[in-house]
Amino acid sequence: FVLSHGELKIPIVLTEPEDGNIRRLVYDIRKMVKSNMYMSAFEHNVGVCNMIGFTELQSFLILQLFKDVNQDAEKLIDEFMAFEYGKAAPVMRKYLAELEDAAEKNKLRLAWNPTLNAYTYLTAENMMRWYNYFLDMEKVLKDDPERLNNVNRVRLNLEYVILMRYNVLLKKYPDFPVKPEALAKTVLARSQKTIDNY
């Protein structure tokens, strides 16, 4: 779809706000195996082609757990994070844990393709804290462009949400340093890079 801000039109390759969806994935696969399922197909297509958000981690876990469902999922996540995000892995791990904790406490049940307001955990406080996590990761990876690109693909979902809820963030943090036009251009550039790399 296209995100519009004034005359700025941004094609967005994302269709969902930030949602780790890792714990549920592990739970579902283990439940399937316990129930003696021997065939399955995942509808795993939101952001996968562009490797946006945590889709790479989801793919890795699906493949690993289908090989051996008894593997330690936490160790697998740590292995993936170390490979994908390098020195930024501890902060990315913290971000994922907070995101998953917040999503679990979500007051509203998320139906298929819910509205943005259904994601009650996308508060100004959470968005701001998580935005700062990505600034920290960017600093740590300033000399590692490949891993920084990996981080920025996860960052896209959060920046998309910040654009969509910019007024909520601004009410709580009127001095938020990035104007929506600048953030929109960044989102566009990062989105385009995922398309170009596809």
mmCIF file of C-alpha atoms in Angstrom, residues 4-179:
data_model
loop_
_atom_site.group_PDB
_atom_site.id
_atom_site.type_symbol
_atom_site.label_atom_id
_atom_site.label_comp_id
_atom_site.label_asym_id
_atom_site.label_seq_id
_atom_site.Cartn_x
_atom_site.Cartn_y
_atom_site.Cartn_z
ATOM 1 C CA SER A 4 0.943 9.464 2.180
ATOM 2 C CA HIS A 5 2.219 12.448 4.106
ATOM 3 C CA GLY A 6 1.476 15.701 2.344
ATOM 4 C CA GLU A 7 2.927 15.363 -1.140
ATOM 5 C CA LEU A 8 5.194 12.532 -0.046
ATOM 6 C CA LYS A 9 3.914 9.147 -1.274
ATOM 7 C CA ILE A 10 5.687 6.097 0.100
ATOM 8 C CA PRO A 11 5.097 2.572 -1.151
ATOM 9 C CA ILE A 12 5.231 0.361 1.932
ATOM 10 C CA VAL A 13 6.068 -3.319 1.610
ATOM 11 C CA LEU A 14 4.860 -3.982 5.162
ATOM 12 C CA THR A 15 1.342 -4.984 6.013
ATOM 13 C CA GLU A 16 1.566 -5.470 9.778
ATOM 14 C CA PRO A 17 2.873 -3.491 12.723
ATOM 15 C CA GLU A 18 5.743 -4.811 14.770
ATOM 16 C CA ASP A 19 4.937 -8.208 16.231
ATOM 17 C CA GLY A 20 7.664 -10.714 17.115
ATOM 18 C CA ASN A 21 5.398 -13.773 16.941
ATOM 19 C CA ILE A 22 8.242 -16.075 18.006
ATOM 20 C CA ARG A 23 6.982 -17.730 21.193
ATOM 21 C CA ARG A 24 3.673 -18.570 19.526
ATOM 22 C CA LEU A 25 5.499 -20.073 16.556
ATOM 23 C CA VAL A 26 7.574 -22.363 18.798
ATOM 24 C CA TYR A 27 4.477 -23.337 20.802
ATOM 25 C CA ASP A 28 2.463 -24.121 17.648
ATOM 26 C CA ILE A 29 5.146 -26.327 16.094
ATOM 27 C CA ARG A 30 5.630 -28.287 19.306
ATOM 28 C CA LYS A 31 1.873 -28.711 19.697
ATOM 29 C CA MET A 32 1.602 -29.981 16.122
ATOM 30 C CA VAL A 33 4.308 -32.594 16.678
ATOM 31 C CA LYS A 34 2.787 -33.659 20.011
ATOM 32 C CA SER A 35 -0.539 -34.093 18.209
ATOM 33 C CA ASN A 36 1.181 -36.433 15.709
ATOM 34 C CA MET A 37 0.809 -34.111 12.748
ATOM 35 C CA TYR A 38 3.086 -35.199 9.949
ATOM 36 C CA MET A 39 2.276 -32.551 7.334
ATOM 37 C CA SER A 40 1.950 -28.802 7.646
ATOM 38 C CA ALA A 41 2.143 -25.645 5.602
ATOM 39 C CA PHE A 42 2.767 -22.211 7.056
ATOM 40 C CA GLU A 43 1.278 -19.083 5.592
ATOM 41 C CA HIS A 44 4.465 -17.184 6.188
ATOM 42 C CA ASN A 45 4.434 -14.384 3.672
ATOM 43 C CA VAL A 46 4.226 -10.997 5.411
ATOM 44 C CA GLY A 47 7.581 -9.357 4.803
ATOM 45 C CA VAL A 48 9.357 -12.656 4.089
ATOM 46 C CA CYS A 49 10.454 -11.844 0.544
ATOM 47 C CA ASN A 50 12.021 -8.612 1.773
ATOM 48 C CA MET A 51 13.243 -10.192 5.042
ATOM 49 C CA ILE A 52 11.497 -7.498 7.101
ATOM 50 C CA GLY A 53 10.916 -7.644 10.839
ATOM 51 C CA PHE A 54 11.620 -10.993 12.473
ATOM 52 C CA THR A 55 10.652 -13.055 9.420
ATOM 53 C CA GLU A 56 14.213 -14.383 9.043
ATOM 54 C CA LEU A 57 14.213 -15.595 12.643
ATOM 55 C CA GLN A 58 10.781 -17.150 12.127
ATOM 56 C CA SER A 59 11.991 -18.998 9.018
ATOM 57 C CA PHE A 60 15.094 -20.217 10.840
ATOM 58 C CA LEU A 61 13.046 -21.530 13.768
ATOM 59 C CA ILE A 62 10.487 -23.235 11.528
ATOM 60 C CA LEU A 63 13.232 -25.092 9.662
ATOM 61 C CA GLN A 64 15.189 -26.006 12.800
ATOM 62 C CA LEU A 65 12.187 -27.183 14.808
ATOM 63 C CA PHE A 66 10.808 -29.208 11.914
ATOM 64 C CA LYS A 67 14.169 -31.036 11.896
ATOM 65 C CA ASP A 68 14.096 -31.624 15.668
ATOM 66 C CA VAL A 69 11.271 -30.182 17.732
ATOM 67 C CA ASN A 70 13.148 -30.883 20.972
ATOM 68 C CA GLN A 71 15.899 -28.384 20.261
ATOM 69 C CA ASP A 72 16.296 -25.562 22.784
ATOM 70 C CA ALA A 73 14.439 -22.680 21.111
ATOM 71 C CA GLU A 74 16.193 -20.069 23.264
ATOM 72 C CA LYS A 75 19.605 -21.342 22.181
ATOM 73 C CA LEU A 76 18.478 -21.332 18.564
ATOM 74 C CA ILE A 77 17.334 -17.712 18.926
ATOM 75 C CA ASP A 78 20.668 -16.746 20.506
ATOM 76 C CA GLU A 79 22.551 -18.497 17.690
ATOM 77 C CA PHE A 80 20.531 -16.680 15.051
ATOM 78 C CA MET A 81 20.871 -13.293 16.769
ATOM 79 C CA ALA A 82 24.655 -13.618 17.117
ATOM 80 C CA PHE A 83 24.985 -14.484 13.428
ATOM 81 C CA GLU A 84 22.497 -11.930 12.091
ATOM 82 C CA TYR A 85 23.122 -8.923 14.355
ATOM 83 C CA GLY A 86 26.657 -9.422 15.690
ATOM 84 C CA LYS A 87 27.538 -6.924 18.429
ATOM 85 C CA ALA A 88 23.956 -5.636 18.415
ATOM 86 C CA ALA A 89 22.547 -9.082 19.293
ATOM 87 C CA PRO A 90 22.070 -8.398 23.055
ATOM 88 C CA VAL A 91 20.018 -5.258 22.386
ATOM 89 C CA MET A 92 18.017 -6.978 19.622
ATOM 90 C CA ARG A 93 17.346 -9.884 21.985
ATOM 91 C CA LYS A 94 16.128 -7.432 24.625
ATOM 92 C CA TYR A 95 13.898 -5.720 22.052
ATOM 93 C CA LEU A 96 12.390 -9.039 20.962
ATOM 94 C CA ALA A 97 11.747 -10.111 24.575
ATOM 95 C CA GLU A 98 10.033 -6.809 25.408
ATOM 96 C CA LEU A 99 7.999 -6.936 22.218
ATOM 97 C CA GLU A 100 6.844 -10.489 22.905
ATOM 98 C CA ASP A 101 6.071 -9.690 26.571
ATOM 99 C CA ALA A 102 4.061 -6.632 25.543
ATOM 100 C CA ALA A 103 2.171 -8.544 22.846
ATOM 101 C CA GLU A 104 1.282 -11.303 25.342
ATOM 102 C CA LYS A 105 -0.254 -8.697 27.643
ATOM 103 C CA ASN A 106 -2.232 -7.110 24.814
ATOM 104 C CA LYS A 107 -5.745 -6.441 26.081
ATOM 105 C CA LEU A 108 -7.447 -7.024 22.744
ATOM 106 C CA ARG A 109 -7.554 -10.253 20.794
ATOM 107 C CA LEU A 110 -5.887 -9.759 17.431
ATOM 108 C CA ALA A 111 -8.169 -11.004 14.680
ATOM 109 C CA TRP A 112 -6.985 -11.469 11.115
ATOM 110 C CA ASN A 113 -5.575 -8.194 9.769
ATOM 111 C CA PRO A 114 -6.474 -6.096 12.849
ATOM 112 C CA THR A 115 -6.492 -2.324 12.899
ATOM 113 C CA LEU A 116 -3.504 -0.517 14.367
ATOM 114 C CA ASN A 117 -5.514 0.432 17.478
ATOM 115 C CA ALA A 118 -5.786 -3.262 18.382
ATOM 116 C CA TYR A 119 -2.061 -3.271 19.163
ATOM 117 C CA THR A 120 -2.487 -1.689 22.596
ATOM 118 C CA TYR A 121 1.191 -2.186 23.453
ATOM 119 C CA LEU A 122 2.295 0.311 20.795
ATOM 120 C CA THR A 123 2.336 3.084 23.376
ATOM 121 C CA ALA A 124 4.406 6.245 23.128
ATOM 122 C CA GLU A 125 6.681 4.934 25.897
ATOM 123 C CA ASN A 126 7.316 1.610 24.159
ATOM 124 C CA MET A 127 7.812 3.182 20.747
ATOM 125 C CA MET A 128 10.291 5.702 22.142
ATOM 126 C CA ARG A 129 12.261 3.156 24.145
ATOM 127 C CA TRP A 130 12.438 0.768 21.200
ATOM 128 C CA TYR A 131 13.383 3.582 18.821
ATOM 129 C CA ASN A 132 16.333 4.336 21.118
ATOM 130 C CA TYR A 133 17.335 0.663 21.113
ATOM 131 C CA PHE A 134 17.759 0.896 17.355
ATOM 132 C CA LEU A 135 19.852 4.043 17.714
ATOM 133 C CA ASP A 136 22.073 2.095 20.131
ATOM 134 C CA MET A 137 22.357 -0.813 17.692
ATOM 135 C CA GLU A 138 23.187 1.589 14.876
ATOM 136 C CA LYS A 139 26.117 2.987 16.898
ATOM 137 C CA VAL A 140 27.463 -0.453 17.752
ATOM 138 C CA LEU A 141 27.308 -1.553 14.096
ATOM 139 C CA LYS A 142 28.660 1.620 12.479
ATOM 140 C CA ASP A 143 31.584 -0.416 11.067
ATOM 141 C CA ASP A 144 29.502 -3.443 10.077
ATOM 142 C CA PRO A 145 27.227 -2.386 7.173
ATOM 143 C CA GLU A 146 25.895 -5.870 6.455
ATOM 144 C CA ARG A 147 24.675 -6.434 9.992
ATOM 145 C CA LEU A 148 23.430 -2.858 10.212
ATOM 146 C CA ASN A 149 21.302 -3.605 7.155
ATOM 147 C CA ASN A 150 19.952 -6.686 8.974
ATOM 148 C CA VAL A 151 19.042 -4.488 11.952
ATOM 149 C CA ASN A 152 17.418 -1.896 9.703
ATOM 150 C CA ARG A 153 15.159 -4.537 8.151
ATOM 151 C CA VAL A 154 13.786 -5.247 11.643
ATOM 152 C CA ARG A 155 13.652 -1.522 12.372
ATOM 153 C CA LEU A 156 11.355 -0.894 9.408
ATOM 154 C CA ASN A 157 8.267 -2.266 11.160
ATOM 155 C CA LEU A 158 8.817 -0.027 14.167
ATOM 156 C CA GLU A 159 9.437 3.074 12.064
ATOM 157 C CA TYR A 160 6.322 2.317 10.068
ATOM 158 C CA VAL A 161 4.330 2.204 13.324
ATOM 159 C CA ILE A 162 5.917 5.438 14.539
ATOM 160 C CA LEU A 163 4.834 7.132 11.307
ATOM 161 C CA MET A 164 1.310 5.809 11.684
ATOM 162 C CA ARG A 165 1.131 6.856 15.354
ATOM 163 C CA TYR A 166 3.326 9.927 15.162
ATOM 164 C CA ASN A 167 0.685 12.087 16.877
ATOM 165 C CA VAL A 168 0.615 9.670 19.864
ATOM 166 C CA LEU A 169 4.398 9.814 20.182
ATOM 167 C CA LEU A 170 4.474 13.605 19.845
ATOM 168 C CA LYS A 171 1.919 14.137 22.624
ATOM 169 C CA LYS A 172 4.184 12.347 25.080
ATOM 170 C CA TYR A 173 7.522 13.410 23.552
ATOM 171 C CA PRO A 174 7.081 16.818 21.887
ATOM 172 C CA ASP A 175 10.845 17.047 21.364
ATOM 173 C CA PHE A 176 11.057 13.818 19.371
ATOM 174 C CA PRO A 177 14.025 14.679 17.139
ATOM 175 C CA VAL A 178 12.852 13.248 13.810
ATOM 176 C CA LYS A 179 10.156 14.985 11.772
#
